[in-house]
mmCIF file of C-alpha atoms and ligand atoms in Angstrom:
data_model
loop_
_atom_site.group_PDB
_atom_site.id
_atom_site.type_symbol
_atom_site.label_atom_id
_atom_site.label_comp_id
_atom_site.label_asym_id
_atom_site.label_seq_id
_atom_site.Cartn_x
_atom_site.Cartn_y
_atom_site.Cartn_z
ATOM 1 C CA MET A 1 83.142 53.831 133.596
ATOM 2 C CA ASN A 2 85.144 57.042 133.997
ATOM 3 C CA GLN A 3 84.193 59.130 130.976
ATOM 4 C CA SER A 4 85.944 62.428 130.294
ATOM 5 C CA LEU A 5 84.616 65.026 127.879
ATOM 6 C CA THR A 6 86.114 67.809 125.777
ATOM 7 C CA LEU A 7 83.868 70.689 124.718
ATOM 8 C CA ALA A 8 84.934 72.933 121.799
ATOM 9 C CA LEU A 9 83.887 76.594 122.011
ATOM 10 C CA SER A 10 84.946 79.777 120.253
ATOM 11 C CA LYS A 11 85.615 82.865 122.311
ATOM 12 C CA GLY A 12 83.307 85.833 122.148
ATOM 13 C CA ARG A 13 79.565 85.551 121.906
ATOM 14 C CA ILE A 14 79.431 81.754 121.668
ATOM 15 C CA PHE A 15 81.555 81.268 124.786
ATOM 16 C CA ASP A 16 79.624 83.972 126.657
ATOM 17 C CA GLU A 17 76.213 82.633 125.680
ATOM 18 C CA THR A 18 77.150 78.992 126.343
ATOM 19 C CA LEU A 19 78.239 79.702 129.946
ATOM 20 C CA PRO A 20 74.657 79.931 131.268
ATOM 21 C CA LEU A 21 73.783 76.676 129.480
ATOM 22 C CA LEU A 22 76.766 74.971 131.114
ATOM 23 C CA GLU A 23 75.662 76.379 134.441
ATOM 24 C CA ALA A 24 72.223 74.890 133.888
ATOM 25 C CA ALA A 25 74.047 71.558 133.543
ATOM 26 C CA GLY A 26 75.918 72.238 136.812
ATOM 27 C CA ILE A 27 79.214 73.056 135.092
ATOM 28 C CA THR A 28 81.145 76.281 135.693
ATOM 29 C CA VAL A 29 84.189 77.628 133.851
ATOM 30 C CA SER A 30 86.223 80.122 135.834
ATOM 31 C CA ASP A 31 88.811 81.164 133.227
ATOM 32 C CA ASP A 32 87.944 84.025 130.908
ATOM 33 C CA PRO A 33 89.331 83.231 127.422
ATOM 34 C CA GLU A 34 89.423 86.968 126.600
ATOM 35 C CA LYS A 35 91.954 87.474 129.392
ATOM 36 C CA SER A 36 93.762 84.167 129.567
ATOM 37 C CA ARG A 37 95.957 82.760 126.809
ATOM 38 C CA LYS A 38 95.108 79.234 127.787
ATOM 39 C CA LEU A 39 93.512 77.172 125.043
ATOM 40 C CA ILE A 40 92.434 74.368 127.366
ATOM 41 C CA LEU A 41 90.242 75.447 130.261
ATOM 42 C CA PRO A 42 89.302 73.267 133.193
ATOM 43 C CA THR A 43 85.749 73.256 134.519
ATOM 44 C CA SER A 44 84.196 72.597 137.915
ATOM 45 C CA ASP A 45 83.836 68.977 136.740
ATOM 46 C CA ALA A 46 87.305 67.391 136.682
ATOM 47 C CA ALA A 47 86.134 65.125 133.838
ATOM 48 C CA ILE A 48 85.079 68.016 131.552
ATOM 49 C CA ARG A 49 87.393 70.491 129.838
ATOM 50 C CA VAL A 50 86.791 73.273 127.321
ATOM 51 C CA VAL A 51 89.034 73.875 124.305
ATOM 52 C CA ILE A 52 89.025 77.324 122.716
ATOM 53 C CA VAL A 53 89.156 77.216 118.894
ATOM 54 C CA ARG A 54 88.204 79.442 115.940
ATOM 55 C CA ALA A 55 84.432 79.504 115.380
ATOM 56 C CA SER A 56 84.811 77.897 111.958
ATOM 57 C CA ASP A 57 87.038 75.125 113.373
ATOM 58 C CA VAL A 58 84.523 73.866 115.966
ATOM 59 C CA PRO A 59 82.833 71.350 113.587
ATOM 60 C CA THR A 60 86.239 69.993 112.535
ATOM 61 C CA TYR A 61 87.398 69.305 116.103
ATOM 62 C CA VAL A 62 84.114 67.543 116.844
ATOM 63 C CA GLN A 63 84.027 65.636 113.530
ATOM 64 C CA TYR A 64 87.447 64.106 114.229
ATOM 65 C CA GLY A 65 86.683 63.434 117.885
ATOM 66 C CA ALA A 66 89.345 65.842 119.175
ATOM 67 C CA ALA A 67 86.380 67.361 120.994
ATOM 68 C CA ASP A 68 83.362 65.255 121.971
ATOM 69 C CA PHE A 69 80.944 68.126 121.571
ATOM 70 C CA GLY A 70 80.868 71.799 120.702
ATOM 71 C CA VAL A 71 78.758 74.827 119.902
ATOM 72 C CA ALA A 72 78.705 76.209 116.352
ATOM 73 C CA GLY A 73 76.626 78.674 114.354
ATOM 74 C CA LYS A 74 74.352 77.436 111.571
ATOM 75 C CA ASP A 75 76.444 79.584 109.213
ATOM 76 C CA VAL A 76 79.579 77.639 110.133
ATOM 77 C CA LEU A 77 77.792 74.271 110.038
ATOM 78 C CA LEU A 78 76.388 74.876 106.556
ATOM 79 C CA GLU A 79 79.839 75.740 105.193
ATOM 80 C CA HIS A 80 81.385 72.726 106.958
ATOM 81 C CA GLY A 81 78.717 70.329 105.702
ATOM 82 C CA GLY A 82 78.045 68.620 109.043
ATOM 83 C CA GLU A 83 79.733 65.266 108.257
ATOM 84 C CA GLY A 84 80.223 63.120 111.353
ATOM 85 C CA LEU A 85 78.187 65.480 113.502
ATOM 86 C CA TYR A 86 75.009 64.841 115.421
ATOM 87 C CA GLN A 87 73.091 68.091 115.912
ATOM 88 C CA PRO A 88 70.552 67.388 118.652
ATOM 89 C CA VAL A 89 69.707 70.899 119.848
ATOM 90 C CA ASP A 90 69.217 74.363 118.404
ATOM 91 C CA LEU A 91 70.475 76.363 121.401
ATOM 92 C CA ASN A 92 68.843 79.606 120.250
ATOM 93 C CA ILE A 93 71.947 81.599 121.131
ATOM 94 C CA ALA A 94 74.156 83.917 119.023
ATOM 95 C CA LYS A 95 71.110 84.731 116.924
ATOM 96 C CA CYS A 96 71.426 86.796 113.793
ATOM 97 C CA ARG A 97 70.559 86.477 110.103
ATOM 98 C CA MET A 98 72.503 85.945 106.928
ATOM 99 C CA SER A 99 71.751 88.711 104.468
ATOM 100 C CA VAL A 100 72.710 90.331 101.185
ATOM 101 C CA ALA A 101 73.841 93.952 101.556
ATOM 102 C CA VAL A 102 74.826 96.565 98.989
ATOM 103 C CA PRO A 103 76.052 100.166 99.137
ATOM 104 C CA ALA A 104 73.271 102.687 99.794
ATOM 105 C CA GLY A 105 72.244 103.924 96.357
ATOM 106 C CA PHE A 106 73.037 100.710 94.476
ATOM 107 C CA ASP A 107 69.815 99.562 92.793
ATOM 108 C CA TYR A 108 70.013 95.863 93.626
ATOM 109 C CA ALA A 109 66.488 95.042 92.425
ATOM 110 C CA SER A 110 67.053 96.413 88.954
ATOM 111 C CA ALA A 111 70.563 94.943 88.687
ATOM 112 C CA VAL A 112 68.978 91.550 89.399
ATOM 113 C CA ARG A 113 66.060 92.215 87.025
ATOM 114 C CA GLN A 114 68.416 93.175 84.207
ATOM 115 C CA GLY A 115 70.381 89.955 84.689
ATOM 116 C CA ALA A 116 73.603 91.802 85.506
ATOM 117 C CA ARG A 117 76.466 89.620 86.719
ATOM 118 C CA LEU A 118 77.002 90.587 90.359
ATOM 119 C CA ARG A 119 80.289 90.399 92.183
ATOM 120 C CA VAL A 120 79.582 89.208 95.714
ATOM 121 C CA ALA A 121 82.178 89.098 98.497
ATOM 122 C CA THR A 122 81.563 86.631 101.305
ATOM 123 C CA LYS A 123 82.930 84.142 103.783
ATOM 124 C CA TYR A 124 79.885 81.937 103.106
ATOM 125 C CA LEU A 125 80.484 80.571 99.614
ATOM 126 C CA LYS A 126 78.144 77.560 99.808
ATOM 127 C CA VAL A 127 75.144 79.409 101.167
ATOM 128 C CA ALA A 128 75.692 82.350 98.807
ATOM 129 C CA ARG A 129 76.099 80.077 95.769
ATOM 130 C CA GLU A 130 72.865 78.216 96.576
ATOM 131 C CA HIS A 131 70.942 81.398 97.342
ATOM 132 C CA PHE A 132 71.779 83.132 94.065
ATOM 133 C CA ALA A 133 71.438 79.941 92.010
ATOM 134 C CA ALA A 134 67.916 79.447 93.390
ATOM 135 C CA LYS A 135 67.045 83.013 92.337
ATOM 136 C CA GLY A 136 68.673 82.558 88.930
ATOM 137 C CA VAL A 137 71.064 85.440 89.597
ATOM 138 C CA HIS A 138 74.511 85.157 88.023
ATOM 139 C CA VAL A 139 77.259 85.920 90.508
ATOM 140 C CA ASP A 140 81.008 85.898 90.748
ATOM 141 C CA LEU A 141 81.755 84.946 94.327
ATOM 142 C CA ILE A 142 84.832 86.395 95.987
ATOM 143 C CA LYS A 143 85.982 84.537 99.092
ATOM 144 C CA LEU A 144 86.917 86.688 102.089
ATOM 145 C CA TYR A 145 87.739 85.662 105.657
ATOM 146 C CA GLY A 146 86.365 88.763 107.403
ATOM 147 C CA SER A 147 85.500 92.476 107.151
ATOM 148 C CA MET A 148 83.183 91.775 104.223
ATOM 149 C CA GLU A 149 81.682 95.263 104.671
ATOM 150 C CA LEU A 150 84.813 96.728 103.161
ATOM 151 C CA GLY A 151 84.387 94.930 99.828
ATOM 152 C CA PRO A 152 81.878 97.280 98.166
ATOM 153 C CA LEU A 153 83.546 100.386 99.638
ATOM 154 C CA VAL A 154 86.809 99.778 97.805
ATOM 155 C CA GLY A 155 85.380 98.360 94.586
ATOM 156 C CA LEU A 156 86.118 94.721 95.301
ATOM 157 C CA SER A 157 82.463 93.701 94.959
ATOM 158 C CA ASP A 158 78.951 95.001 94.241
ATOM 159 C CA ALA A 159 77.420 93.214 97.207
ATOM 160 C CA ILE A 160 78.236 91.135 100.260
ATOM 161 C CA VAL A 161 76.663 88.171 101.998
ATOM 162 C CA ASP A 162 77.250 88.499 105.724
ATOM 163 C CA LEU A 163 75.723 88.059 109.152
ATOM 164 C CA VAL A 164 73.599 90.915 110.466
ATOM 165 C CA SER A 165 72.171 91.362 113.922
ATOM 166 C CA THR A 166 71.465 95.002 114.759
ATOM 167 C CA GLY A 167 72.572 96.388 111.379
ATOM 168 C CA SER A 168 74.866 98.931 112.994
ATOM 169 C CA THR A 169 78.013 97.667 111.226
ATOM 170 C CA LEU A 170 76.213 97.921 107.881
ATOM 171 C CA ARG A 171 74.985 101.427 108.678
ATOM 172 C CA ALA A 172 78.431 102.545 109.790
ATOM 173 C CA ASN A 173 79.725 101.520 106.365
ATOM 174 C CA HIS A 174 76.821 102.956 104.323
ATOM 175 C CA LEU A 175 75.492 99.557 103.341
ATOM 176 C CA VAL A 176 71.859 98.470 103.262
ATOM 177 C CA GLU A 177 70.389 95.030 103.760
ATOM 178 C CA VAL A 178 68.467 94.120 100.597
ATOM 179 C CA GLU A 179 67.662 90.454 101.185
ATOM 180 C CA GLN A 180 67.496 88.154 104.188
ATOM 181 C CA ILE A 181 68.732 84.693 103.278
ATOM 182 C CA MET A 182 68.128 82.817 106.541
ATOM 183 C CA ASP A 183 67.921 83.078 110.306
ATOM 184 C CA ILE A 184 71.042 81.926 112.126
ATOM 185 C CA SER A 185 71.515 80.558 115.624
ATOM 186 C CA SER A 186 74.016 78.250 117.253
ATOM 187 C CA ARG A 187 73.617 74.515 117.685
ATOM 188 C CA LEU A 188 75.029 71.874 119.936
ATOM 189 C CA VAL A 189 77.108 69.451 117.854
ATOM 190 C CA VAL A 190 78.181 66.053 119.136
ATOM 191 C CA ASN A 191 80.696 63.579 117.746
ATOM 192 C CA ARG A 192 78.699 60.553 116.518
ATOM 193 C CA ALA A 193 81.027 57.975 118.075
ATOM 194 C CA ALA A 194 81.200 59.827 121.422
ATOM 195 C CA LEU A 195 77.416 59.863 121.520
ATOM 196 C CA LYS A 196 77.536 56.059 121.764
ATOM 197 C CA THR A 197 80.695 55.501 123.827
ATOM 198 C CA LYS A 198 80.174 58.392 126.270
ATOM 199 C CA ARG A 199 76.404 58.449 126.355
ATOM 200 C CA GLU A 200 76.171 58.199 130.146
ATOM 201 C CA LYS A 201 78.173 61.401 130.646
ATOM 202 C CA LEU A 202 76.874 63.276 127.567
ATOM 203 C CA GLN A 203 73.154 62.608 127.772
ATOM 204 C CA PRO A 204 72.443 64.590 130.982
ATOM 205 C CA ILE A 205 74.372 67.575 129.577
ATOM 206 C CA ILE A 206 72.498 67.440 126.269
ATOM 207 C CA GLU A 207 69.217 67.303 128.180
ATOM 208 C CA ALA A 208 70.163 70.223 130.449
ATOM 209 C CA PHE A 209 71.155 72.281 127.391
ATOM 210 C CA GLU A 210 67.852 71.365 125.758
ATOM 211 C CA ARG A 211 65.823 72.516 128.764
ATOM 212 C CA ALA A 212 67.843 75.718 129.153
ATOM 213 C CA ALA A 213 67.567 76.496 125.423
ATOM 214 C CA ARG A 214 63.818 75.969 125.500
ATOM 215 C CA SER A 215 63.401 78.431 128.367
ATOM 216 C CA GLU A 216 65.587 80.940 126.490
ATOM 217 C CA GLN A 217 63.208 81.212 123.515
HETATM 218 P P1 ATP B 301 86.595 84.469 113.614
HETATM 219 O O1 ATP B 301 86.620 85.638 114.540
HETATM 220 O O2 ATP B 301 87.304 83.256 114.143
HETATM 221 O O3 ATP B 301 86.914 84.793 112.203
HETATM 222 P P2 ATP B 301 83.790 84.819 113.560
HETATM 223 O O4 ATP B 301 84.033 86.249 113.324
HETATM 224 O O5 ATP B 301 82.795 84.112 112.699
HETATM 225 O O6 ATP B 301 85.111 83.951 113.548
HETATM 226 P P3 ATP B 301 82.306 85.407 115.885
HETATM 227 O O7 ATP B 301 82.149 86.790 115.389
HETATM 228 O O8 ATP B 301 82.627 85.145 117.320
HETATM 229 O O9 ATP B 301 83.392 84.612 115.077
HETATM 230 O O10 ATP B 301 81.003 84.629 115.497
HETATM 231 C C1 ATP B 301 80.782 83.321 115.957
HETATM 232 C C2 ATP B 301 79.390 82.914 115.563
HETATM 233 O O11 ATP B 301 78.440 83.787 116.163
HETATM 234 C C3 ATP B 301 79.122 82.997 114.057
HETATM 235 O O12 ATP B 301 79.500 81.801 113.436
HETATM 236 C C4 ATP B 301 77.640 83.243 114.035
HETATM 237 O O13 ATP B 301 76.917 82.028 114.123
HETATM 238 C C5 ATP B 301 77.402 84.064 115.271
HETATM 239 N N1 ATP B 301 77.435 85.509 114.947
HETATM 240 C C6 ATP B 301 78.298 86.167 114.182
HETATM 241 N N2 ATP B 301 78.013 87.467 114.081
HETATM 242 C C7 ATP B 301 76.933 87.637 114.843
HETATM 243 C C8 ATP B 301 76.154 88.761 115.185
HETATM 244 N N3 ATP B 301 76.410 89.968 114.699
HETATM 245 N N4 ATP B 301 75.140 88.588 116.047
HETATM 246 C C9 ATP B 301 74.866 87.391 116.554
HETATM 247 N N5 ATP B 301 75.556 86.276 116.250
HETATM 248 C C10 ATP B 301 76.568 86.393 115.410
HETATM 249 MG MG1 MG B 302 83.655 88.061 114.114
#
């Protein structure tokens, strides 16, 4: 049977770090989404195309079958909930951690000890809510869509929950990491129905990704 596949990727680090995995599966993408305005990119395999979507939209495209598979960060998957998604492989790419950060000089430990009500700005409401609930810390969560680092600098919040890799963005904004919530990496996500109906075409790619991810560790 002639099975065609759509892969959902976000541009930036996920696209860049998925390219070598695709190559390990014998698939090359010649368009550069940073330069091209195309949202649908062909690949060296006429039956496989890549769609470029927002990082946080990848699980949605795959859940509804608009894409058969995709690559999404654990941060995004936790907020989405993962319904309808099969997550066979941790690809070990786009690694970072989700952390709590506060302005240098803010005594986080004693604020928590004294049971102060903290205002926390974040894009990651679910993870933040669960993290502070588990610690018994009372928080008012403020939903932002980006540039969380700005929150404490302009008095919007006392703290932020954000992704950290090198820490240079925090440092540049005089913030310090006071708690690491979890390690983050990106996973392969596959539409559950496509896994059955397009198994023949998908399985070798999943396996190639698995092997390539293992050698990346
Ligand atoms: P958008 O730009 O659409 O708002 P975004 O900023 O989350 O989305 P990216 O910055 O490309 O998009 O991040 C995509 C994914 O890469 C995140 O979901 C996360 O899993 C991972 N990521 C984000 N920041 C870092 C980082 N500093 N280091 C490593 N991986 C990261
Ligand atoms: Mg970003």
